[in-house]
Coordinates of N, CA and C in Angstrom, one line a residue:
Chain A
A12 N 46.7 -86.9 18.0 CA 45.4 -86.4 17.7 C 45.7 -85.5 16.2
Q13 N 44.4 -85.6 15.4 CA 44.9 -85.2 14.4 C 44.0 -83.9 14.1
S14 N 44.0 -83.1 12.7 CA 43.4 -81.8 12.7 C 43.6 -81.5 11.2
V15 N 42.4 -80.6 11.0 CA 42.0 -80.1 9.4 C 42.2 -78.6 9.7
T16 N 42.8 -78.0 8.6 CA 42.7 -76.6 8.4 C 42.5 -76.3 7.0
Q17 N 41.3 -75.8 6.8 CA 41.0 -75.2 5.4 C 41.0 -73.7 5.7
L18 N 41.8 -73.1 4.7 CA 42.5 -72.0 5.0 C 41.2 -70.5 4.4
D19 N 40.8 -71.1 3.8 CA 39.4 -70.1 3.2 C 38.0 -70.6 3.4
S20 N 37.5 -69.7 4.2 CA 36.0 -70.1 4.7 C 35.1 -69.6 3.7
Q21 N 35.5 -68.7 2.5 CA 34.9 -68.4 1.5 C 35.4 -67.8 0.1
V22 N 35.4 -68.3 -0.9 CA 35.7 -68.4 -2.3 C 35.2 -68.2 -3.1
P23 N 35.0 -66.9 -3.6 CA 34.0 -66.5 -4.8 C 34.9 -66.4 -6.3
V24 N 34.4 -67.0 -7.2 CA 34.6 -67.4 -8.7 C 34.0 -67.5 -9.8
F25 N 34.4 -66.6 -10.7 CA 33.7 -66.5 -11.5 C 33.8 -67.5 -12.9
E26 N 32.2 -68.0 -13.3 CA 31.9 -69.2 -14.1 C 32.9 -69.4 -15.0
E27 N 33.3 -70.7 -15.2 CA 34.0 -71.2 -16.1 C 35.4 -70.6 -16.1
A28 N 36.2 -69.7 -14.8 CA 37.2 -70.3 -14.1 C 37.4 -71.2 -13.2
P29 N 38.9 -71.1 -13.2 CA 39.6 -72.5 -12.5 C 39.5 -71.7 -11.1
V30 N 39.5 -73.2 -10.0 CA 39.7 -72.9 -8.6 C 40.2 -74.0 -8.0
E31 N 40.7 -73.5 -6.6 CA 41.5 -74.5 -6.1 C 40.9 -73.9 -4.2
L32 N 40.4 -74.8 -3.7 CA 40.3 -74.9 -2.4 C 41.3 -75.8 -1.8
R33 N 41.8 -74.8 -0.5 CA 43.2 -75.6 0.2 C 43.0 -76.3 1.4
C34 N 43.6 -77.1 1.8 CA 43.2 -78.1 2.7 C 44.4 -78.7 3.2
N35 N 44.6 -78.3 4.4 CA 46.1 -79.0 5.1 C 45.8 -79.8 6.4
Y36 N 46.4 -80.7 6.5 CA 46.2 -81.7 8.0 C 47.2 -81.6 8.6
S37 N 47.1 -82.3 10.0 CA 48.1 -82.5 10.9 C 47.9 -84.0 11.4
S38 N 48.9 -84.8 11.4 CA 48.7 -86.1 11.7 C 50.4 -86.4 12.1
S39 N 50.2 -87.6 13.2 CA 51.4 -88.0 13.4 C 51.4 -89.3 12.9
V40 N 50.7 -89.9 12.2 CA 50.7 -91.4 11.6 C 50.2 -91.0 10.2
S41 N 49.9 -92.2 9.5 CA 49.5 -92.5 7.9 C 47.7 -91.8 7.8
V42 N 47.4 -91.2 7.0 CA 46.0 -90.9 7.0 C 45.2 -91.2 5.6
Y43 N 44.1 -91.4 5.6 CA 43.3 -91.5 4.7 C 42.8 -89.9 4.4
L44 N 42.2 -89.2 3.4 CA 42.0 -88.0 3.3 C 40.8 -88.2 1.9
F45 N 39.9 -87.2 2.8 CA 38.6 -87.0 1.9 C 38.0 -85.6 1.6
W46 N 37.0 -85.3 0.7 CA 36.5 -84.3 0.2 C 34.9 -84.4 0.1
Y47 N 34.7 -83.5 0.9 CA 33.0 -84.2 1.1 C 32.3 -82.5 0.3
V48 N 31.0 -82.5 0.1 CA 30.5 -81.4 -0.7 C 29.1 -81.6 -0.1
Q49 N 28.6 -80.5 0.3 CA 27.0 -80.0 1.1 C 26.5 -78.9 0.1
Y50 N 25.4 -79.6 -0.1 CA 24.7 -78.2 -1.2 C 23.7 -77.7 -0.1
P51 N 22.8 -76.7 -0.3 CA 22.2 -75.9 0.7 C 20.8 -77.3 1.2
N52 N 20.8 -77.0 2.3 CA 20.2 -77.8 3.1 C 20.0 -79.4 3.2
Q53 N 21.2 -79.6 2.6 CA 21.7 -81.2 2.4 C 22.5 -81.7 2.8
G54 N 22.7 -82.9 3.2 CA 23.9 -83.8 4.2 C 24.8 -83.9 3.1
L55 N 26.1 -84.7 3.5 CA 27.4 -84.5 3.0 C 27.3 -85.7 1.7
Q56 N 28.0 -85.3 0.6 CA 28.0 -86.2 -0.2 C 29.8 -86.3 -0.4
L57 N 30.0 -87.4 -0.8 CA 31.6 -87.9 -0.9 C 31.9 -87.6 -2.3
L58 N 32.9 -86.7 -2.3 CA 32.9 -86.0 -3.7 C 34.5 -86.6 -4.2
L59 N 35.3 -86.9 -3.3 CA 36.8 -87.9 -3.9 C 37.5 -88.0 -2.4
K60 N 38.3 -89.3 -2.9 CA 39.1 -89.7 -1.4 C 40.4 -90.2 -1.8
Y61 N 41.5 -90.3 -1.1 CA 42.8 -90.7 -1.4 C 43.1 -91.6 0.1
L62 N 43.4 -92.8 -0.3 CA 43.5 -94.1 0.5 C 45.3 -94.6 0.3
S63 N 45.3 -94.5 -0.7 CA 46.5 -95.1 -1.1 C 46.9 -95.1 -2.4
G64 N 48.4 -95.4 -3.1 CA 48.3 -95.5 -4.5 C 48.6 -94.1 -5.0
S65 N 48.1 -93.9 -6.4 CA 48.2 -92.6 -6.9 C 47.6 -91.5 -5.7
T66 N 48.8 -90.5 -5.9 CA 48.6 -89.2 -5.1 C 47.4 -88.2 -5.7
L67 N 47.1 -88.7 -7.3 CA 46.2 -87.5 -7.4 C 44.8 -88.5 -7.8
V68 N 43.7 -87.8 -7.1 CA 42.8 -88.6 -7.2 C 41.4 -87.7 -8.3
E69 N 40.6 -88.4 -8.8 CA 39.6 -87.5 -9.8 C 38.2 -87.7 -9.3
S70 N 37.4 -86.9 -9.5 CA 35.8 -87.1 -9.1 C 35.4 -87.2 -10.3
I71 N 34.1 -87.4 -10.9 CA 33.0 -87.8 -11.8 C 32.8 -86.5 -12.6
N72 N 32.7 -85.8 -11.8 CA 32.3 -84.0 -12.3 C 33.4 -83.3 -12.4
G73 N 34.8 -83.6 -12.5 CA 35.8 -82.7 -13.0 C 36.7 -82.3 -11.9
F74 N 36.6 -82.2 -10.5 CA 37.5 -82.2 -9.7 C 38.7 -83.0 -9.4
E75 N 39.5 -82.5 -8.9 CA 40.8 -83.6 -8.7 C 41.3 -82.8 -7.3
A76 N 42.2 -83.7 -6.7 CA 42.6 -83.5 -5.3 C 44.5 -83.9 -5.4
E77 N 45.4 -83.8 -5.0 CA 46.8 -84.2 -5.1 C 47.2 -84.2 -3.4
F78 N 47.4 -85.3 -2.7 CA 47.7 -85.8 -1.9 C 49.3 -85.1 -1.7
N79 N 49.5 -84.4 -1.0 CA 51.2 -84.1 -1.0 C 51.9 -84.4 0.5
K80 N 52.3 -85.4 0.9 CA 53.0 -86.3 2.1 C 53.9 -84.6 2.6
S81 N 54.5 -84.2 1.7 CA 55.6 -83.4 2.3 C 55.1 -82.0 3.2
Q82 N 53.9 -81.3 2.3 CA 53.5 -80.3 2.4 C 52.1 -80.9 3.4
T83 N 52.0 -81.9 3.7 CA 50.4 -82.6 4.4 C 49.3 -81.4 4.0
S84 N 49.2 -81.6 2.6 CA 48.3 -80.9 1.8 C 47.2 -81.6 1.0
F85 N 45.9 -81.7 1.1 CA 45.1 -82.2 0.2 C 44.2 -81.4 -0.6
H86 N 44.9 -80.7 -1.4 CA 44.1 -79.3 -2.2 C 43.3 -79.5 -3.3
L87 N 42.1 -78.9 -3.5 CA 41.0 -79.4 -4.2 C 41.1 -78.5 -5.5
R88 N 40.9 -79.6 -6.7 CA 41.0 -78.0 -8.0 C 40.0 -78.2 -9.1
K89 N 39.8 -77.4 -9.6 CA 38.8 -77.8 -10.7 C 39.1 -76.8 -12.1
P90 N 39.7 -77.1 -13.2 CA 40.1 -76.2 -14.1 C 39.0 -75.2 -14.6
S91 N 37.2 -75.5 -14.4 CA 36.4 -74.4 -15.3 C 35.2 -75.1 -14.3
V92 N 34.8 -74.1 -13.6 CA 33.7 -74.2 -12.4 C 32.0 -73.9 -13.2
H93 N 31.3 -74.4 -12.9 CA 29.6 -74.2 -13.4 C 29.3 -73.6 -11.9
I94 N 28.0 -72.9 -12.3 CA 27.0 -72.3 -11.2 C 26.6 -73.8 -10.3
S95 N 26.4 -74.7 -11.0 CA 26.3 -75.9 -10.0 C 27.3 -76.5 -9.1
D96 N 28.5 -75.9 -9.3 CA 29.0 -75.9 -8.1 C 29.3 -75.4 -7.2
T97 N 28.5 -74.4 -6.9 CA 28.0 -73.7 -5.6 C 27.4 -74.4 -4.8
A98 N 28.2 -74.7 -3.3 CA 28.4 -75.3 -2.4 C 29.2 -75.2 -1.3
E99 N 29.2 -75.8 0.1 CA 30.3 -76.0 0.9 C 30.9 -77.2 0.6
Y100 N 32.3 -77.0 0.8 CA 33.5 -78.0 0.4 C 33.9 -78.7 1.8
F101 N 34.1 -79.5 2.7 CA 34.6 -79.9 3.7 C 35.6 -81.1 3.5
C102 N 37.0 -80.5 3.7 CA 38.4 -81.5 3.9 C 37.9 -82.4 5.1
A103 N 38.4 -83.6 5.3 CA 38.3 -84.5 6.1 C 39.2 -85.6 6.3
V104 N 39.8 -86.1 7.2 CA 41.1 -87.0 7.6 C 40.8 -87.8 8.2
A105 N 41.2 -89.1 8.1 CA 40.8 -90.7 9.2 C 42.5 -91.2 9.2
N106 N 42.2 -91.7 10.5 CA 43.3 -92.5 10.5 C 42.9 -94.0 10.6
P107 N 43.7 -94.7 9.3 CA 43.1 -95.9 9.1 C 43.4 -96.9 10.1
N108 N 44.4 -96.7 11.1 CA 44.5 -97.6 12.2 C 44.2 -97.2 13.4
F109 N 43.1 -96.2 13.6 CA 42.4 -95.8 14.9 C 41.3 -97.0 15.0
G110 N 40.9 -97.7 14.1 CA 39.9 -98.6 14.8 C 38.7 -98.5 14.2
N111 N 38.0 -97.2 14.5 CA 37.0 -96.6 14.3 C 37.0 -95.7 13.1
E112 N 38.0 -95.4 12.7 CA 38.3 -94.4 11.4 C 37.6 -93.0 11.6
K113 N 37.1 -92.7 12.7 CA 36.3 -91.5 12.7 C 37.1 -90.4 11.6
L114 N 35.9 -89.5 10.9 CA 36.5 -88.7 10.4 C 36.7 -87.1 11.2
T115 N 37.8 -86.5 11.0 CA 37.9 -85.2 11.3 C 37.6 -84.2 10.2
F116 N 36.7 -83.0 10.5 CA 36.6 -82.5 9.6 C 37.2 -80.9 9.6
G117 N 37.4 -80.3 8.5 CA 37.8 -78.6 8.6 C 36.3 -78.3 8.8
T118 N 36.7 -76.6 8.7 CA 35.5 -76.0 9.0 C 34.6 -75.7 7.7
G119 N 35.3 -76.4 6.5 CA 34.4 -75.8 5.5 C 34.8 -74.7 4.6
T120 N 34.9 -74.6 3.2 CA 35.5 -73.5 2.2 C 33.6 -73.4 1.6
R121 N 33.2 -72.4 1.4 CA 31.8 -71.8 0.7 C 32.5 -71.4 -0.7
L122 N 32.2 -72.4 -1.3 CA 32.8 -71.6 -3.1 C 31.0 -70.9 -3.6
T123 N 31.4 -69.9 -3.8 CA 30.3 -69.2 -5.0 C 30.5 -68.8 -6.4
I124 N 30.1 -69.5 -7.2 CA 30.3 -68.9 -8.6 C 29.3 -68.0 -9.1
I125 N 29.9 -66.8 -9.6 CA 29.5 -65.7 -10.2 C 29.2 -66.0 -11.5
P126 N 28.1 -65.8 -11.9 CA 27.8 -65.6 -13.3 C 28.6 -64.5 -14.2
Chain B
E20 N 22.5 -90.5 -4.4 CA 21.8 -90.6 -2.9 C 22.6 -91.9 -2.6
T21 N 22.5 -91.8 -1.5 CA 23.5 -92.9 -0.5 C 23.0 -94.2 -0.4
G22 N 21.6 -93.9 0.1 CA 20.7 -94.9 0.6 C 21.0 -94.9 2.1
V23 N 21.2 -93.9 2.5 CA 21.2 -93.8 4.2 C 20.0 -92.9 4.6
T24 N 19.1 -93.1 5.1 CA 17.8 -92.3 5.3 C 17.9 -91.9 6.7
Q25 N 17.5 -90.5 7.1 CA 17.3 -90.2 8.5 C 16.0 -89.6 8.6
S26 N 15.2 -90.0 10.1 CA 14.1 -89.2 10.6 C 13.9 -88.6 12.0
P27 N 13.4 -87.6 12.5 CA 12.9 -87.0 11.4 C 13.6 -85.7 10.7
T28 N 13.4 -85.0 9.7 CA 14.1 -84.3 9.0 C 14.3 -83.0 9.9
H29 N 13.4 -82.4 10.5 CA 13.2 -81.2 11.3 C 12.6 -81.7 12.3
L30 N 13.4 -81.0 13.6 CA 12.3 -81.1 15.1 C 12.8 -80.0 15.8
I31 N 11.8 -79.6 16.8 CA 11.9 -78.2 17.3 C 11.7 -78.9 19.1
K32 N 12.4 -78.7 19.8 CA 12.1 -79.0 21.1 C 12.6 -77.8 22.0
T33 N 12.2 -77.9 23.4 CA 12.3 -77.2 24.2 C 13.6 -77.8 25.3
R34 N 14.6 -76.7 26.2 CA 15.5 -76.9 27.2 C 15.0 -77.9 27.9
G35 N 15.7 -78.9 28.3 CA 15.2 -80.0 29.3 C 14.6 -81.2 28.7
Q36 N 14.2 -80.9 27.6 CA 13.3 -82.1 27.1 C 14.5 -83.4 26.3
Q37 N 14.3 -84.3 25.9 CA 14.9 -85.6 25.4 C 14.4 -85.6 24.0
V38 N 15.3 -86.3 23.3 CA 15.1 -86.2 21.8 C 15.9 -87.6 21.2
T39 N 15.1 -88.3 20.3 CA 15.6 -89.5 19.6 C 16.0 -89.5 18.7
L40 N 16.7 -89.3 17.7 CA 16.7 -89.5 16.1 C 17.1 -91.1 15.3
R41 N 16.6 -91.0 14.5 CA 16.8 -92.2 13.9 C 17.6 -92.4 12.6
C42 N 18.1 -93.6 12.2 CA 19.0 -93.6 10.8 C 19.2 -95.0 10.5
S43 N 18.8 -95.1 8.9 CA 18.7 -96.3 8.6 C 20.0 -96.6 7.9
S44 N 20.9 -97.6 7.8 CA 22.2 -97.5 6.8 C 21.7 -97.9 5.7
Q45 N 22.7 -97.9 5.0 CA 23.0 -98.4 3.5 C 23.1 -99.5 3.0
S46 N 22.2 -100.5 2.5 CA 22.3 -101.8 2.2 C 23.4 -102.1 2.5
G47 N 24.0 -103.6 3.2 CA 25.4 -104.2 3.6 C 26.2 -103.3 4.4
H48 N 26.0 -102.4 5.0 CA 26.7 -101.2 6.1 C 26.3 -101.9 7.2
N49 N 27.6 -102.1 8.2 CA 27.2 -102.7 9.5 C 27.8 -101.7 10.2
T50 N 28.0 -100.6 10.0 CA 28.8 -99.7 11.3 C 28.0 -98.2 10.8
V51 N 27.9 -97.5 12.0 CA 27.2 -96.2 12.0 C 28.0 -95.3 12.8
S52 N 28.1 -94.1 12.4 CA 28.5 -93.1 12.9 C 27.6 -91.7 13.1
W53 N 28.2 -90.9 14.1 CA 27.0 -90.0 14.2 C 27.9 -89.0 14.5
Y54 N 27.5 -87.5 13.8 CA 28.3 -86.4 13.7 C 27.3 -85.5 13.8
Q55 N 27.5 -84.1 14.6 CA 27.0 -82.9 15.0 C 27.7 -81.7 14.4
Q56 N 26.7 -81.1 13.2 CA 27.1 -80.2 12.4 C 26.7 -78.7 13.2
A57 N 27.3 -78.0 13.9 CA 26.5 -76.5 14.1 C 26.6 -75.6 13.0
L58 N 25.8 -74.7 12.9 CA 25.5 -73.5 12.2 C 27.4 -72.8 11.5
G59 N 27.6 -73.1 10.6 CA 28.4 -72.6 9.9 C 30.0 -73.7 10.3
Q60 N 29.8 -74.3 11.2 CA 31.1 -75.4 11.2 C 31.2 -76.8 10.7
G61 N 32.2 -77.4 10.6 CA 32.1 -78.7 10.2 C 31.6 -79.9 11.0
P62 N 31.5 -80.8 10.5 CA 30.8 -81.9 11.6 C 31.7 -82.6 12.5
Q63 N 31.3 -82.6 13.9 CA 32.1 -83.0 14.8 C 31.2 -84.3 15.4
F64 N 32.6 -85.7 15.1 CA 32.6 -86.9 15.8 C 31.6 -87.2 16.9
I65 N 30.3 -87.8 17.0 CA 29.8 -87.9 18.2 C 30.3 -89.2 18.8
F66 N 29.9 -90.6 18.1 CA 30.3 -91.8 18.6 C 29.9 -92.6 17.4
Q67 N 30.5 -94.1 17.0 CA 30.5 -95.0 16.1 C 29.5 -96.1 16.8
Y68 N 28.8 -96.5 16.3 CA 28.4 -97.9 16.8 C 28.8 -99.0 15.6
Y69 N 29.2 -100.3 15.9 CA 29.5 -101.4 14.9 C 29.4 -102.9 15.8
R70 N 28.5 -103.7 15.3 CA 27.8 -104.6 15.7 C 27.3 -104.5 17.2
E71 N 26.4 -103.1 17.2 CA 25.5 -103.4 18.3 C 26.1 -102.6 19.3
E72 N 27.2 -102.3 19.4 CA 28.4 -101.7 20.6 C 29.2 -100.6 20.2
E73 N 29.3 -99.4 21.1 CA 29.9 -98.4 20.7 C 31.4 -98.8 20.5
N74 N 31.9 -97.9 19.5 CA 33.1 -98.3 18.8 C 34.0 -97.0 18.9
G75 N 34.0 -96.4 19.5 CA 34.7 -95.0 19.7 C 33.7 -94.1 20.1
R76 N 33.9 -93.0 20.7 CA 33.6 -91.6 21.4 C 34.1 -90.5 21.1
G77 N 33.7 -89.1 20.1 CA 34.1 -88.2 20.5 C 33.9 -87.2 21.7
N78 N 34.0 -86.2 22.1 CA 34.3 -85.3 23.1 C 32.7 -84.6 23.4
F79 N 32.0 -85.4 23.7 CA 30.4 -85.2 23.9 C 30.2 -85.6 25.1
P80 N 29.1 -85.2 25.9 CA 29.1 -86.0 27.4 C 28.2 -87.0 27.2
P81 N 27.9 -87.5 28.7 CA 27.2 -89.1 28.6 C 25.5 -88.8 28.3
R82 N 24.9 -87.5 28.1 CA 24.0 -87.2 28.1 C 23.3 -87.7 26.2
F83 N 24.3 -87.8 25.6 CA 24.8 -88.1 24.5 C 24.7 -89.7 24.4
S84 N 23.6 -90.3 23.8 CA 23.8 -91.8 23.9 C 23.1 -92.5 22.7
G85 N 23.7 -93.7 22.3 CA 23.1 -94.2 21.1 C 22.7 -95.6 21.2
L86 N 22.2 -96.3 20.4 CA 21.8 -97.6 20.0 C 22.2 -98.1 18.5
Q87 N 22.4 -99.4 18.1 CA 22.2 -100.0 16.8 C 21.8 -101.1 17.6
F88 N 20.8 -101.4 16.2 CA 19.9 -102.2 16.2 C 20.4 -104.0 15.3
P89 N 20.1 -105.1 15.2 CA 20.4 -105.8 14.6 C 20.3 -105.8 12.9
N90 N 19.4 -104.9 12.6 CA 19.5 -104.8 11.1 C 20.4 -103.7 10.7
Y91 N 21.0 -103.1 11.8 CA 22.2 -102.2 11.5 C 21.5 -100.5 11.8
S92 N 20.4 -100.8 12.2 CA 20.0 -99.1 12.0 C 20.4 -98.8 13.2
S93 N 20.2 -97.3 13.5 CA 20.6 -96.6 14.8 C 19.7 -95.4 15.2
E94 N 20.0 -95.3 16.5 CA 19.2 -94.2 17.0 C 20.5 -93.3 17.6
L95 N 20.3 -91.9 18.0 CA 21.1 -91.0 18.8 C 19.8 -90.6 19.5
N96 N 19.8 -90.5 20.9 CA 19.5 -90.0 22.0 C 20.2 -89.0 22.5
V97 N 19.8 -87.7 22.9 CA 19.9 -86.4 23.8 C 18.7 -86.5 24.8
N98 N 19.4 -86.4 26.1 CA 18.4 -86.3 27.2 C 19.0 -84.5 27.8
A99 N 18.1 -84.0 28.5 CA 18.5 -82.8 29.0 C 19.1 -81.5 28.0
L100 N 18.1 -81.2 26.7 CA 18.4 -80.5 25.8 C 19.0 -79.3 25.8
E101 N 20.1 -78.8 25.7 CA 20.5 -77.3 26.1 C 20.5 -76.9 24.7
L102 N 20.4 -75.2 24.6 CA 20.6 -74.3 23.3 C 21.2 -74.7 22.3
D103 N 22.6 -75.2 23.0 CA 23.7 -75.5 22.1 C 24.1 -76.6 21.5
D104 N 22.6 -77.6 21.8 CA 22.5 -78.6 21.3 C 21.8 -78.5 20.1
S105 N 21.6 -77.4 19.4 CA 20.7 -77.0 17.9 C 21.7 -76.7 16.8
A106 N 21.6 -78.0 16.2 CA 22.8 -78.1 15.5 C 22.0 -79.2 14.1
L107 N 22.7 -79.5 13.1 CA 22.2 -80.5 12.0 C 23.0 -82.0 12.5
Y108 N 21.9 -82.8 12.6 CA 23.0 -84.2 13.4 C 22.7 -85.0 11.9
L109 N 24.0 -85.5 11.6 CA 24.5 -86.3 10.2 C 24.6 -87.8 10.8
C110 N 24.1 -88.8 9.9 CA 24.7 -90.0 10.2 C 24.9 -90.6 9.5
A111 N 26.2 -91.4 9.4 CA 26.8 -92.2 8.1 C 26.9 -93.6 8.3
S112 N 27.0 -94.2 7.2 CA 26.9 -95.8 7.4 C 28.3 -96.3 6.5
S113 N 29.0 -97.0 7.1 CA 30.5 -97.8 6.3 C 30.0 -99.3 6.7
R114 N 30.9 -100.1 6.0 CA 30.9 -101.3 5.9 C 32.9 -101.5 7.0
M115 N 32.4 -102.3 7.9 CA 33.6 -103.1 8.4 C 34.2 -104.2 8.0
T116 N 35.6 -103.9 7.6 CA 36.0 -105.6 7.5 C 37.3 -106.1 8.1
S117 N 37.9 -107.4 7.8 CA 38.5 -107.3 8.6 C 40.0 -106.8 7.8
G118 N 39.9 -106.0 6.8 CA 41.0 -105.4 6.5 C 40.6 -103.4 6.6
G119 N 39.3 -103.3 7.7 CA 39.1 -101.7 8.1 C 38.2 -101.5 7.6
Q120 N 37.8 -100.1 8.1 CA 36.7 -99.4 7.8 C 36.8 -99.1 6.2
E121 N 35.4 -99.1 5.6 CA 35.5 -98.5 4.3 C 34.8 -97.2 4.3
T122 N 34.6 -96.3 3.3 CA 34.4 -95.2 3.1 C 32.7 -94.9 3.8
Q123 N 32.7 -93.8 4.6 CA 31.4 -93.3 5.0 C 30.7 -93.0 4.7
Y124 N 29.3 -93.3 4.1 CA 28.2 -92.2 3.5 C 27.2 -92.0 4.0
F125 N 27.0 -90.5 4.0 CA 26.2 -89.5 4.9 C 24.5 -89.7 4.4
G126 N 24.0 -89.7 5.3 CA 22.4 -89.4 5.3 C 22.2 -87.7 5.1
P127 N 20.8 -87.5 4.7 CA 20.7 -86.4 5.1 C 20.8 -85.1 5.7
G128 N 20.6 -85.7 7.0 CA 20.6 -85.2 8.4 C 19.2 -84.6 9.1
T129 N 19.5 -84.7 10.3 CA 18.1 -84.3 11.1 C 18.5 -82.9 11.4
R130 N 17.6 -81.6 11.2 CA 17.7 -80.5 12.1 C 17.0 -80.3 13.1
L131 N 17.8 -80.0 14.5 CA 17.4 -80.0 15.5 C 17.5 -78.8 16.1
L132 N 16.2 -78.1 16.5 CA 16.3 -76.2 17.1 C 16.0 -76.9 18.3
V133 N 16.6 -76.0 19.5 CA 16.3 -76.3 20.9 C 15.7 -74.7 21.2
L134 N 14.9 -74.4 21.8 CA 14.4 -73.3 22.1 C 14.3 -72.9 23.8

């Protein structure tokens, strides 16, 4: 079985400050890792993903995440946040060998940007 | 926008009733997964459909059932509704190939309230 732990339920950050949202996973096999963002009253949008290759992955809006196999982590970072980044962020893991690759999500981190 | 649509957007039912939620997949996708997101929680995998057959199921009772149609659209049916079924129901579509399943893209969700 696999699981995801998002250590912080809420993270307040001042505008233009850096932020890190933490994600740790547990799995006995290789994994795919994802970050999804959910804006108020909306569904989930894919932010970035790690499938294989380079352990550092980037999104088009300035977020990046690094896959660390030894620490079983996939933390999300942004060097300078904007008001528009206010949202709920979900880390998810999938097992590529499972057959249906269901996503197992963490409980989410609510990012609040303070003007 | 992901191209995945869901209907209705909101729904109110009473305990014991039955409900049907609908999802239209993104063009070119042949796999549909359903997730339940309770308030303040991460999404939980309900089941997945591939080529009109169930292809994996999460820890949900049999009163949660589904269908996938030849055009790859899908329905989620819930019988004998309970108060705890109140949640946001998310549909995600993806493409399954010989190389495995590709990234899942989510619709905006249907918010179900059971009174």
